[in-house]
Amino acid sequence: MAIIRTSAVPLTSISTFRMGGTVAEMALVESEQDLQELFASMPADRKWIVIGGGSNVVFPDGDSDILVIRFAPADIRFEKIDEDTTHLIAPAGAVWDSVVAFAVEHGLSGIEALSAIPGSVGATPIQNVGAYGVETSDVFHSLRAFDVTTNEFVSFSKDDCRFGYRDSIFKHEGKKRFVITEVSYALSTDEPNVPQYPGVADYLASQSITRASLSDIRNAIIHIRSTKLPDPREIASVGSFFKNAIVPRIDAEKLKAEYPTLAVFPINESLSKVGAGSLIDTAGLKGKRFGTISVYKNNALVLVNEGGATREELKNVVEMIIGEVQKKFGITLEPEPELLEF
Ligand code: EPU
């Protein structure tokens, strides 16, 4: 076990948005013991941050003396609970999509709809990662975290995490206090549920699949994502840049009557979800370029760093988009990634 330290790290190298300045030091830890040692050796006033795949954060510009902590990937293990349920226990540093691939290969259902999402395991409960009708909270069993205030490891149940849409306790009181080290997902040996998304049905039909296996569902999701979301290796983005809007159902219905291209989904008697992508698209901003930032041509929910974007430039474009959407539809969009300030 070892802590690998690197100094003067450019944040562009650890962020899929390829933005940010330079940090004084990065520590790569391999184990919980490494993490505990690292905190024990750190002055109390040392600023620190844990980063996973860097696929949902926007770093600030300039130089910072903050310590960036990252986890090296480690082994995944299983714990069979009963005939139907197996817990898949993954270290924070594991690459999320390799965990999904592993579950699918071993015939375990529950996370196949979360295929091809960039990032690491430790981030999945923080923002309650979700896609195609499944959220991390649906399959979450428990997690282990290091409490920096007591220097002890603690366990969190699903209730403890207080999950919401792209939300959890780790974005609020738990922030800067708990470092997630391991997550346990409760998976099933039952037949998988096929996500009720038109794109999934279309893909399965195109492959003449009538009874979809786990890997058929995984392939369908990989296919759909590749058409809607840029590959972070080629195009600099953080996936969805805005959260979908939850508004009174009556307002959503009025908007839909006026703007039929809006994606409106009733949630319950009184609330509806309005797709942020469809709001930006209907406002005519899809595919538009504003200096170093553009609205992705295949999905208006995604902003692209065309190269060398600064936080100021991003901020201006984000404010402009929020303003245009607000003016046209009366809905205030909120950014989805974490806009970090050191
Ligand atoms: N839409 C448009 N124009 C656009 C983009 C989308 O009209 O430019 C419409 C679509 O046609 C569709 C609706 O908006 O009717 C919703 O689109 P989609 O199903 O692709 O999902 P989304 O709401 O845009 C959310 C998540 C994604 C996740 C997908 C799939 C958020 C902020 N985003 O996007 O998550 O992959 O659902 O379930 O909730 C991410 O968080 O980074 C992310 C990619």
mmCIF file of C-alpha atoms and ligand atoms in Angstrom:
data_model
loop_
_atom_site.group_PDB
_atom_site.id
_atom_site.type_symbol
_atom_site.label_atom_id
_atom_site.label_comp_id
_atom_site.label_asym_id
_atom_site.label_seq_id
_atom_site.Cartn_x
_atom_site.Cartn_y
_atom_site.Cartn_z
ATOM 1 C CA MET A 1 0.000 0.000 0.000
ATOM 2 C CA ALA A 2 1.278 3.417 -0.819
ATOM 3 C CA ILE A 3 0.261 6.994 -1.314
ATOM 4 C CA ILE A 4 1.512 8.292 -4.628
ATOM 5 C CA ARG A 5 2.075 12.050 -4.572
ATOM 6 C CA THR A 6 2.397 14.255 -7.638
ATOM 7 C CA SER A 7 2.984 17.999 -7.553
ATOM 8 C CA ALA A 8 1.848 20.844 -9.818
ATOM 9 C CA VAL A 9 -0.979 18.924 -11.472
ATOM 10 C CA PRO A 10 -2.885 20.661 -14.309
ATOM 11 C CA LEU A 11 -6.588 20.175 -13.638
ATOM 12 C CA THR A 12 -7.287 19.974 -17.364
ATOM 13 C CA SER A 13 -5.698 16.506 -17.220
ATOM 14 C CA ILE A 14 -8.203 15.189 -14.670
ATOM 15 C CA SER A 15 -11.402 16.830 -15.903
ATOM 16 C CA THR A 16 -13.513 15.718 -18.855
ATOM 17 C CA PHE A 17 -14.430 19.394 -19.403
ATOM 18 C CA ARG A 18 -10.673 20.107 -19.682
ATOM 19 C CA MET A 19 -10.995 23.282 -17.667
ATOM 20 C CA GLY A 20 -9.150 24.614 -14.655
ATOM 21 C CA GLY A 21 -5.788 25.795 -13.422
ATOM 22 C CA THR A 22 -3.105 23.909 -11.527
ATOM 23 C CA VAL A 23 -3.178 22.355 -8.074
ATOM 24 C CA ALA A 24 -0.153 22.113 -5.821
ATOM 25 C CA GLU A 25 -0.463 18.419 -5.118
ATOM 26 C CA MET A 26 -2.380 15.280 -5.933
ATOM 27 C CA ALA A 27 -2.385 12.179 -3.740
ATOM 28 C CA LEU A 28 -3.424 8.846 -5.203
ATOM 29 C CA VAL A 29 -4.470 6.484 -2.424
ATOM 30 C CA GLU A 30 -4.820 2.752 -2.811
ATOM 31 C CA SER A 31 -6.607 1.764 0.382
ATOM 32 C CA GLU A 32 -8.658 2.973 3.336
ATOM 33 C CA GLN A 33 -5.496 2.815 5.454
ATOM 34 C CA ASP A 34 -3.734 5.121 2.982
ATOM 35 C CA LEU A 35 -6.596 7.570 3.271
ATOM 36 C CA GLN A 36 -6.494 7.500 7.059
ATOM 37 C CA GLU A 37 -2.720 8.020 7.014
ATOM 38 C CA LEU A 38 -3.051 10.869 4.552
ATOM 39 C CA PHE A 39 -5.505 12.734 6.785
ATOM 40 C CA ALA A 40 -3.411 11.984 9.881
ATOM 41 C CA SER A 41 -0.398 13.575 8.190
ATOM 42 C CA MET A 42 -2.275 16.653 6.943
ATOM 43 C CA PRO A 43 -2.290 19.989 8.811
ATOM 44 C CA ALA A 44 -5.859 20.726 9.972
ATOM 45 C CA ASP A 45 -6.104 23.808 7.770
ATOM 46 C CA ARG A 46 -4.964 22.041 4.584
ATOM 47 C CA LYS A 47 -7.626 22.401 1.899
ATOM 48 C CA TRP A 48 -8.507 19.120 0.195
ATOM 49 C CA ILE A 49 -10.953 17.697 -2.302
ATOM 50 C CA VAL A 50 -11.689 14.183 -3.512
ATOM 51 C CA ILE A 51 -12.070 13.759 -7.264
ATOM 52 C CA GLY A 52 -13.275 10.650 -9.093
ATOM 53 C CA GLY A 53 -13.362 10.566 -12.879
ATOM 54 C CA GLY A 54 -13.578 14.374 -13.089
ATOM 55 C CA SER A 55 -16.650 13.955 -15.290
ATOM 56 C CA ASN A 56 -19.145 16.005 -13.294
ATOM 57 C CA VAL A 57 -17.066 18.852 -11.927
ATOM 58 C CA VAL A 58 -15.948 22.194 -13.312
ATOM 59 C CA PHE A 59 -12.644 23.335 -11.861
ATOM 60 C CA PRO A 60 -11.718 26.969 -11.223
ATOM 61 C CA ASP A 61 -8.930 28.710 -13.160
ATOM 62 C CA GLY A 62 -5.628 29.773 -11.649
ATOM 63 C CA ASP A 63 -3.230 28.092 -9.248
ATOM 64 C CA SER A 64 -4.408 26.600 -5.977
ATOM 65 C CA ASP A 65 -2.649 25.035 -3.006
ATOM 66 C CA ILE A 66 -5.508 22.550 -2.546
ATOM 67 C CA LEU A 67 -4.682 18.842 -2.244
ATOM 68 C CA VAL A 68 -6.583 16.694 -4.733
ATOM 69 C CA ILE A 69 -7.200 13.166 -3.439
ATOM 70 C CA ARG A 70 -7.962 10.363 -5.861
ATOM 71 C CA PHE A 71 -8.454 6.638 -5.375
ATOM 72 C CA ALA A 72 -6.626 4.035 -7.397
ATOM 73 C CA PRO A 73 -8.973 1.394 -8.800
ATOM 74 C CA ALA A 74 -9.152 -1.788 -6.693
ATOM 75 C CA ASP A 75 -10.948 -5.128 -6.825
ATOM 76 C CA ILE A 76 -14.704 -5.606 -6.845
ATOM 77 C CA ARG A 77 -16.247 -8.372 -4.728
ATOM 78 C CA PHE A 78 -19.572 -10.159 -4.383
ATOM 79 C CA GLU A 79 -21.568 -11.222 -1.380
ATOM 80 C CA LYS A 80 -24.443 -13.588 -2.081
ATOM 81 C CA ILE A 81 -27.327 -12.654 0.202
ATOM 82 C CA ASP A 82 -29.972 -15.156 -0.939
ATOM 83 C CA GLU A 83 -31.221 -16.908 -4.076
ATOM 84 C CA ASP A 84 -32.272 -13.609 -5.688
ATOM 85 C CA THR A 85 -29.956 -10.986 -4.254
ATOM 86 C CA THR A 86 -26.215 -10.485 -4.498
ATOM 87 C CA HIS A 87 -24.359 -7.488 -3.176
ATOM 88 C CA LEU A 88 -21.691 -6.126 -5.476
ATOM 89 C CA ILE A 89 -19.169 -4.244 -3.374
ATOM 90 C CA ALA A 90 -16.946 -1.843 -5.248
ATOM 91 C CA PRO A 91 -14.153 0.449 -4.060
ATOM 92 C CA ALA A 92 -14.619 4.189 -4.604
ATOM 93 C CA GLY A 93 -11.866 4.263 -7.213
ATOM 94 C CA ALA A 94 -13.349 1.606 -9.498
ATOM 95 C CA VAL A 95 -14.396 2.879 -12.910
ATOM 96 C CA TRP A 96 -18.198 2.854 -12.835
ATOM 97 C CA ASP A 97 -18.676 1.363 -16.281
ATOM 98 C CA SER A 98 -16.314 -1.511 -15.515
ATOM 99 C CA VAL A 99 -18.540 -2.292 -12.518
ATOM 100 C CA VAL A 100 -21.599 -2.328 -14.781
ATOM 101 C CA ALA A 101 -19.794 -4.560 -17.293
ATOM 102 C CA PHE A 102 -18.767 -6.904 -14.458
ATOM 103 C CA ALA A 103 -22.353 -7.145 -13.135
ATOM 104 C CA VAL A 104 -23.696 -7.850 -16.626
ATOM 105 C CA GLU A 105 -21.051 -10.534 -17.267
ATOM 106 C CA HIS A 106 -22.000 -12.227 -14.003
ATOM 107 C CA GLY A 107 -25.748 -12.198 -14.745
ATOM 108 C CA LEU A 108 -26.610 -9.615 -12.093
ATOM 109 C CA SER A 109 -29.337 -7.137 -12.975
ATOM 110 C CA GLY A 110 -30.084 -3.667 -11.630
ATOM 111 C CA ILE A 111 -27.420 -1.357 -13.060
ATOM 112 C CA GLU A 112 -27.361 -2.277 -16.764
ATOM 113 C CA ALA A 113 -29.389 0.878 -17.585
ATOM 114 C CA LEU A 114 -26.543 2.868 -16.043
ATOM 115 C CA SER A 115 -24.102 1.633 -18.700
ATOM 116 C CA ALA A 116 -21.519 3.927 -20.300
ATOM 117 C CA ILE A 117 -21.755 6.671 -17.674
ATOM 118 C CA PRO A 118 -18.297 8.146 -17.179
ATOM 119 C CA GLY A 119 -16.870 8.467 -13.683
ATOM 120 C CA SER A 120 -16.021 6.369 -10.677
ATOM 121 C CA VAL A 121 -17.978 4.387 -8.088
ATOM 122 C CA GLY A 122 -17.438 6.904 -5.267
ATOM 123 C CA ALA A 123 -19.371 9.559 -7.169
ATOM 124 C CA THR A 124 -22.470 7.442 -7.831
ATOM 125 C CA PRO A 125 -24.171 7.982 -4.449
ATOM 126 C CA ILE A 126 -23.080 11.620 -4.151
ATOM 127 C CA GLN A 127 -25.127 12.814 -7.095
ATOM 128 C CA ASN A 128 -27.431 9.779 -7.127
ATOM 129 C CA VAL A 129 -26.360 9.083 -10.703
ATOM 130 C CA GLY A 130 -29.320 8.123 -12.857
ATOM 131 C CA ALA A 131 -30.292 7.312 -16.417
ATOM 132 C CA TYR A 132 -33.019 5.479 -18.382
ATOM 133 C CA GLY A 133 -35.368 5.155 -15.444
ATOM 134 C CA VAL A 134 -32.820 3.870 -12.882
ATOM 135 C CA GLU A 135 -31.113 5.843 -10.140
ATOM 136 C CA THR A 136 -28.267 4.706 -7.913
ATOM 137 C CA SER A 137 -30.697 4.873 -4.955
ATOM 138 C CA ASP A 138 -32.824 2.110 -6.571
ATOM 139 C CA VAL A 139 -29.984 -0.410 -6.249
ATOM 140 C CA PHE A 140 -28.019 1.104 -3.399
ATOM 141 C CA HIS A 141 -27.470 -1.074 -0.345
ATOM 142 C CA SER A 142 -24.890 0.732 1.819
ATOM 143 C CA LEU A 143 -21.538 2.491 1.740
ATOM 144 C CA ARG A 144 -18.448 2.959 3.816
ATOM 145 C CA ALA A 145 -16.961 6.396 4.330
ATOM 146 C CA PHE A 146 -14.121 7.984 6.241
ATOM 147 C CA ASP A 147 -15.311 10.656 8.664
ATOM 148 C CA VAL A 148 -12.588 13.318 8.653
ATOM 149 C CA THR A 149 -13.937 14.841 11.874
ATOM 150 C CA THR A 150 -13.426 11.639 13.899
ATOM 151 C CA ASN A 151 -10.823 9.821 11.768
ATOM 152 C CA GLU A 152 -13.072 6.759 11.746
ATOM 153 C CA PHE A 153 -14.819 4.713 9.101
ATOM 154 C CA VAL A 154 -18.598 4.749 9.213
ATOM 155 C CA SER A 155 -21.348 2.975 7.364
ATOM 156 C CA PHE A 156 -24.339 4.614 5.634
ATOM 157 C CA SER A 157 -27.650 2.887 4.907
ATOM 158 C CA LYS A 158 -29.891 4.008 2.074
ATOM 159 C CA ASP A 159 -31.970 6.175 4.430
ATOM 160 C CA ASP A 160 -28.830 7.765 5.872
ATOM 161 C CA CYS A 161 -27.891 8.979 2.368
ATOM 162 C CA ARG A 162 -31.112 11.040 1.901
ATOM 163 C CA PHE A 163 -31.204 10.519 -1.831
ATOM 164 C CA GLY A 164 -33.065 12.873 -4.172
ATOM 165 C CA TYR A 165 -32.886 13.712 -7.876
ATOM 166 C CA ARG A 166 -29.123 14.122 -8.469
ATOM 167 C CA ASP A 167 -28.869 14.744 -4.735
ATOM 168 C CA SER A 168 -27.781 13.190 -1.413
ATOM 169 C CA ILE A 169 -26.506 14.133 2.040
ATOM 170 C CA PHE A 170 -22.989 14.186 0.535
ATOM 171 C CA LYS A 171 -23.874 17.378 -1.330
ATOM 172 C CA HIS A 172 -25.044 19.022 1.912
ATOM 173 C CA GLU A 173 -24.063 18.275 5.550
ATOM 174 C CA GLY A 174 -21.887 15.358 4.468
ATOM 175 C CA LYS A 175 -19.775 17.508 2.171
ATOM 176 C CA LYS A 176 -16.153 17.982 3.289
ATOM 177 C CA ARG A 177 -16.838 15.545 6.134
ATOM 178 C CA PHE A 178 -17.231 12.077 4.627
ATOM 179 C CA VAL A 179 -14.961 10.508 2.031
ATOM 180 C CA ILE A 180 -16.724 7.545 0.432
ATOM 181 C CA THR A 181 -14.411 4.541 0.217
ATOM 182 C CA GLU A 182 -16.676 1.670 -0.844
ATOM 183 C CA VAL A 183 -20.216 1.247 -2.160
ATOM 184 C CA SER A 184 -22.413 -1.832 -1.997
ATOM 185 C CA TYR A 185 -25.169 -2.299 -4.602
ATOM 186 C CA ALA A 186 -27.962 -4.847 -4.161
ATOM 187 C CA LEU A 187 -28.284 -6.638 -7.499
ATOM 188 C CA SER A 188 -30.623 -9.366 -8.592
ATOM 189 C CA THR A 189 -30.440 -12.659 -10.445
ATOM 190 C CA ASP A 190 -33.967 -12.049 -11.762
ATOM 191 C CA GLU A 191 -34.758 -11.258 -15.384
ATOM 192 C CA PRO A 192 -33.790 -7.650 -16.106
ATOM 193 C CA ASN A 193 -36.386 -4.912 -16.573
ATOM 194 C CA VAL A 194 -36.157 -3.454 -20.050
ATOM 195 C CA PRO A 195 -36.021 0.366 -19.708
ATOM 196 C CA GLN A 196 -39.253 1.881 -21.017
ATOM 197 C CA TYR A 197 -37.528 4.315 -23.345
ATOM 198 C CA PRO A 198 -38.442 4.589 -27.046
ATOM 199 C CA GLY A 199 -34.779 4.426 -28.056
ATOM 200 C CA VAL A 200 -34.324 1.124 -26.228
ATOM 201 C CA ALA A 201 -37.322 -0.489 -27.938
ATOM 202 C CA ASP A 202 -36.114 0.814 -31.324
ATOM 203 C CA TYR A 203 -32.621 -0.587 -30.802
ATOM 204 C CA LEU A 204 -33.917 -4.003 -29.699
ATOM 205 C CA ALA A 205 -36.286 -4.143 -32.690
ATOM 206 C CA SER A 206 -33.453 -3.208 -35.063
ATOM 207 C CA GLN A 207 -31.494 -6.193 -33.711
ATOM 208 C CA SER A 208 -34.593 -8.467 -33.867
ATOM 209 C CA ILE A 209 -34.372 -9.050 -30.106
ATOM 210 C CA THR A 210 -37.660 -10.033 -28.498
ATOM 211 C CA ARG A 211 -36.428 -11.136 -25.060
ATOM 212 C CA ALA A 212 -33.627 -8.800 -24.034
ATOM 213 C CA SER A 213 -30.735 -10.163 -21.994
ATOM 214 C CA LEU A 214 -28.631 -8.026 -19.675
ATOM 215 C CA SER A 215 -26.030 -7.538 -22.370
ATOM 216 C CA ASP A 216 -28.699 -6.623 -24.958
ATOM 217 C CA ILE A 217 -29.902 -3.869 -22.608
ATOM 218 C CA ARG A 218 -26.339 -2.742 -21.968
ATOM 219 C CA ASN A 219 -25.668 -2.616 -25.719
ATOM 220 C CA ALA A 220 -28.876 -0.659 -26.322
ATOM 221 C CA ILE A 221 -27.923 1.936 -23.699
ATOM 222 C CA ILE A 222 -24.348 2.209 -25.000
ATOM 223 C CA HIS A 223 -25.770 2.753 -28.477
ATOM 224 C CA ILE A 224 -28.278 5.427 -27.383
ATOM 225 C CA ARG A 225 -25.753 7.294 -25.253
ATOM 226 C CA SER A 226 -23.243 7.327 -28.096
ATOM 227 C CA THR A 227 -25.763 9.170 -30.265
ATOM 228 C CA LYS A 228 -26.841 11.715 -27.611
ATOM 229 C CA LEU A 229 -23.770 12.266 -25.478
ATOM 230 C CA PRO A 230 -20.273 13.135 -26.659
ATOM 231 C CA ASP A 231 -17.434 10.735 -25.935
ATOM 232 C CA PRO A 232 -15.394 12.605 -23.297
ATOM 233 C CA ARG A 233 -12.184 11.356 -24.948
ATOM 234 C CA GLU A 234 -13.055 13.315 -28.083
ATOM 235 C CA ILE A 235 -15.242 16.213 -26.987
ATOM 236 C CA ALA A 236 -14.759 18.085 -23.696
ATOM 237 C CA SER A 237 -17.998 18.047 -21.692
ATOM 238 C CA VAL A 238 -19.478 17.038 -18.349
ATOM 239 C CA GLY A 239 -22.557 15.293 -19.783
ATOM 240 C CA SER A 240 -25.801 17.026 -18.850
ATOM 241 C CA PHE A 241 -25.002 20.593 -17.873
ATOM 242 C CA PHE A 242 -28.452 21.391 -16.410
ATOM 243 C CA LYS A 243 -30.885 19.521 -14.201
ATOM 244 C CA ASN A 244 -34.314 18.783 -15.599
ATOM 245 C CA ALA A 245 -36.916 21.181 -14.226
ATOM 246 C CA ILE A 246 -39.715 20.123 -11.894
ATOM 247 C CA VAL A 247 -42.666 22.519 -12.207
ATOM 248 C CA PRO A 248 -46.380 22.641 -11.340
ATOM 249 C CA ARG A 249 -48.203 20.305 -13.726
ATOM 250 C CA ILE A 250 -50.634 22.998 -14.786
ATOM 251 C CA ASP A 251 -47.794 25.304 -15.872
ATOM 252 C CA ALA A 252 -46.086 22.466 -17.748
ATOM 253 C CA GLU A 253 -49.304 21.677 -19.618
ATOM 254 C CA LYS A 254 -49.770 25.307 -20.628
ATOM 255 C CA LEU A 255 -46.189 25.453 -21.886
ATOM 256 C CA LYS A 256 -46.600 22.190 -23.804
ATOM 257 C CA ALA A 257 -49.728 23.557 -25.502
ATOM 258 C CA GLU A 258 -47.775 26.622 -26.595
ATOM 259 C CA TYR A 259 -44.499 24.818 -27.404
ATOM 260 C CA PRO A 260 -45.248 21.243 -28.546
ATOM 261 C CA THR A 261 -41.527 20.372 -28.833
ATOM 262 C CA LEU A 262 -41.043 20.588 -25.059
ATOM 263 C CA ALA A 263 -40.401 17.242 -23.352
ATOM 264 C CA VAL A 264 -42.998 17.211 -20.556
ATOM 265 C CA PHE A 265 -43.515 14.185 -18.299
ATOM 266 C CA PRO A 266 -46.095 14.187 -15.491
ATOM 267 C CA ILE A 267 -44.531 13.019 -12.200
ATOM 268 C CA ASN A 268 -47.653 13.013 -10.015
ATOM 269 C CA GLU A 269 -50.980 14.825 -9.633
ATOM 270 C CA SER A 270 -49.391 18.205 -9.145
ATOM 271 C CA LEU A 271 -45.891 18.162 -10.658
ATOM 272 C CA SER A 272 -44.325 17.604 -14.067
ATOM 273 C CA LYS A 273 -40.775 17.250 -15.297
ATOM 274 C CA VAL A 274 -39.720 19.460 -18.198
ATOM 275 C CA GLY A 275 -36.591 18.301 -20.007
ATOM 276 C CA ALA A 276 -33.919 20.976 -19.710
ATOM 277 C CA GLY A 277 -32.506 19.855 -23.062
ATOM 278 C CA SER A 278 -35.848 20.463 -24.737
ATOM 279 C CA LEU A 279 -36.152 23.930 -23.136
ATOM 280 C CA ILE A 280 -32.735 24.980 -24.456
ATOM 281 C CA ASP A 281 -33.445 23.335 -27.808
ATOM 282 C CA THR A 282 -36.873 25.007 -28.155
ATOM 283 C CA ALA A 283 -35.251 28.329 -27.219
ATOM 284 C CA GLY A 284 -33.194 27.864 -30.395
ATOM 285 C CA LEU A 285 -29.794 27.455 -28.741
ATOM 286 C CA LYS A 286 -28.886 23.898 -29.790
ATOM 287 C CA GLY A 287 -25.687 23.715 -31.830
ATOM 288 C CA LYS A 288 -24.892 27.415 -31.254
ATOM 289 C CA ARG A 289 -21.337 28.453 -30.448
ATOM 290 C CA PHE A 290 -20.504 31.269 -28.064
ATOM 291 C CA GLY A 291 -16.744 31.803 -28.179
ATOM 292 C CA THR A 292 -15.047 28.847 -26.493
ATOM 293 C CA ILE A 293 -18.317 27.215 -25.342
ATOM 294 C CA SER A 294 -20.968 25.646 -27.517
ATOM 295 C CA VAL A 295 -24.291 23.934 -27.013
ATOM 296 C CA TYR A 296 -23.750 20.366 -28.315
ATOM 297 C CA LYS A 297 -25.322 19.863 -31.731
ATOM 298 C CA ASN A 298 -26.873 16.480 -30.848
ATOM 299 C CA ASN A 299 -28.141 17.375 -27.369
ATOM 300 C CA ALA A 300 -28.904 20.840 -26.051
ATOM 301 C CA LEU A 301 -28.406 19.654 -22.461
ATOM 302 C CA VAL A 302 -24.670 19.346 -23.031
ATOM 303 C CA LEU A 303 -22.181 22.214 -23.122
ATOM 304 C CA VAL A 304 -18.889 21.683 -24.925
ATOM 305 C CA ASN A 305 -15.545 23.301 -24.196
ATOM 306 C CA GLU A 306 -14.285 24.004 -27.709
ATOM 307 C CA GLY A 307 -10.819 24.604 -26.283
ATOM 308 C CA GLY A 308 -9.311 26.857 -23.655
ATOM 309 C CA ALA A 309 -12.575 27.980 -22.038
ATOM 310 C CA THR A 310 -12.226 29.975 -18.830
ATOM 311 C CA ARG A 311 -14.640 29.921 -15.902
ATOM 312 C CA GLU A 312 -15.670 33.495 -16.721
ATOM 313 C CA GLU A 313 -16.551 32.555 -20.314
ATOM 314 C CA LEU A 314 -18.484 29.514 -19.112
ATOM 315 C CA LYS A 315 -20.291 31.564 -16.480
ATOM 316 C CA ASN A 316 -21.395 34.109 -19.080
ATOM 317 C CA VAL A 317 -22.751 31.435 -21.425
ATOM 318 C CA VAL A 318 -24.519 29.614 -18.563
ATOM 319 C CA GLU A 319 -26.113 32.881 -17.402
ATOM 320 C CA MET A 320 -27.183 33.670 -20.940
ATOM 321 C CA ILE A 321 -28.811 30.219 -21.391
ATOM 322 C CA ILE A 322 -30.564 30.420 -18.009
ATOM 323 C CA GLY A 323 -31.742 33.946 -18.918
ATOM 324 C CA GLU A 324 -33.087 32.952 -22.366
ATOM 325 C CA VAL A 325 -34.959 29.947 -20.943
ATOM 326 C CA GLN A 326 -36.322 32.032 -18.069
ATOM 327 C CA LYS A 327 -37.485 34.778 -20.439
ATOM 328 C CA LYS A 328 -39.235 32.394 -22.831
ATOM 329 C CA PHE A 329 -40.704 29.777 -20.480
ATOM 330 C CA GLY A 330 -40.538 31.268 -16.966
ATOM 331 C CA ILE A 331 -38.411 28.310 -15.777
ATOM 332 C CA THR A 332 -35.067 28.817 -14.031
ATOM 333 C CA LEU A 333 -32.586 26.091 -14.913
ATOM 334 C CA GLU A 334 -29.951 24.929 -12.444
ATOM 335 C CA PRO A 335 -26.516 23.614 -13.364
ATOM 336 C CA GLU A 336 -26.086 19.855 -12.829
ATOM 337 C CA PRO A 337 -22.284 19.519 -12.420
ATOM 338 C CA GLU A 338 -20.505 20.874 -9.397
ATOM 339 C CA LEU A 339 -18.967 24.280 -10.133
ATOM 340 C CA LEU A 340 -16.042 24.139 -7.729
ATOM 341 C CA GLU A 341 -14.368 27.118 -6.085
ATOM 342 C CA PHE A 342 -11.156 26.466 -4.190
HETATM 343 N N1 EPU B 1 -34.575 16.672 -25.794
HETATM 344 C C1 EPU B 1 -34.787 17.617 -26.769
HETATM 345 N N2 EPU B 1 -33.725 18.317 -27.247
HETATM 346 C C2 EPU B 1 -32.478 18.108 -26.793
HETATM 347 C C3 EPU B 1 -32.246 17.155 -25.781
HETATM 348 C C4 EPU B 1 -33.335 16.435 -25.294
HETATM 349 O O1 EPU B 1 -35.912 17.851 -27.200
HETATM 350 O O2 EPU B 1 -31.569 18.764 -27.301
HETATM 351 C C5 EPU B 1 -35.727 15.886 -25.318
HETATM 352 C C6 EPU B 1 -35.631 14.471 -25.783
HETATM 353 O O3 EPU B 1 -36.140 14.292 -27.060
HETATM 354 C C7 EPU B 1 -36.435 13.707 -24.753
HETATM 355 C C8 EPU B 1 -36.243 14.536 -23.512
HETATM 356 O O4 EPU B 1 -35.703 15.796 -23.913
HETATM 357 O O5 EPU B 1 -37.804 13.664 -25.055
HETATM 358 C C9 EPU B 1 -35.356 13.861 -22.503
HETATM 359 O O6 EPU B 1 -34.131 13.464 -23.130
HETATM 360 P P1 EPU B 1 -33.313 12.177 -22.627
HETATM 361 O O7 EPU B 1 -34.185 11.015 -22.485
HETATM 362 O O8 EPU B 1 -32.090 12.062 -23.461
HETATM 363 O O9 EPU B 1 -32.908 12.537 -21.172
HETATM 364 P P2 EPU B 1 -32.487 13.899 -20.508
HETATM 365 O O10 EPU B 1 -33.581 14.322 -19.607
HETATM 366 O O11 EPU B 1 -32.011 14.816 -21.552
HETATM 367 C C10 EPU B 1 -31.439 12.658 -18.438
HETATM 368 C C11 EPU B 1 -30.188 12.727 -17.625
HETATM 369 C C12 EPU B 1 -29.041 12.068 -18.358
HETATM 370 C C13 EPU B 1 -29.420 10.643 -18.673
HETATM 371 C C14 EPU B 1 -30.715 10.651 -19.509
HETATM 372 C C15 EPU B 1 -31.250 9.278 -19.828
HETATM 373 C C16 EPU B 1 -30.382 14.733 -16.265
HETATM 374 C C17 EPU B 1 -29.873 16.122 -16.033
HETATM 375 N N3 EPU B 1 -29.854 14.104 -17.320
HETATM 376 O O12 EPU B 1 -31.220 13.434 -19.609
HETATM 377 O O13 EPU B 1 -27.912 12.079 -17.494
HETATM 378 O O14 EPU B 1 -28.398 9.975 -19.378
HETATM 379 O O15 EPU B 1 -31.741 11.320 -18.752
HETATM 380 O O16 EPU B 1 -32.043 8.801 -18.812
HETATM 381 O O17 EPU B 1 -31.199 14.249 -15.485
HETATM 382 C C18 EPU B 1 -25.955 13.322 -16.904
HETATM 383 O O18 EPU B 1 -26.454 13.496 -15.793
HETATM 384 O O19 EPU B 1 -24.820 13.799 -17.191
HETATM 385 C C19 EPU B 1 -26.693 12.584 -17.920
HETATM 386 C C20 EPU B 1 -26.236 12.439 -19.142
#
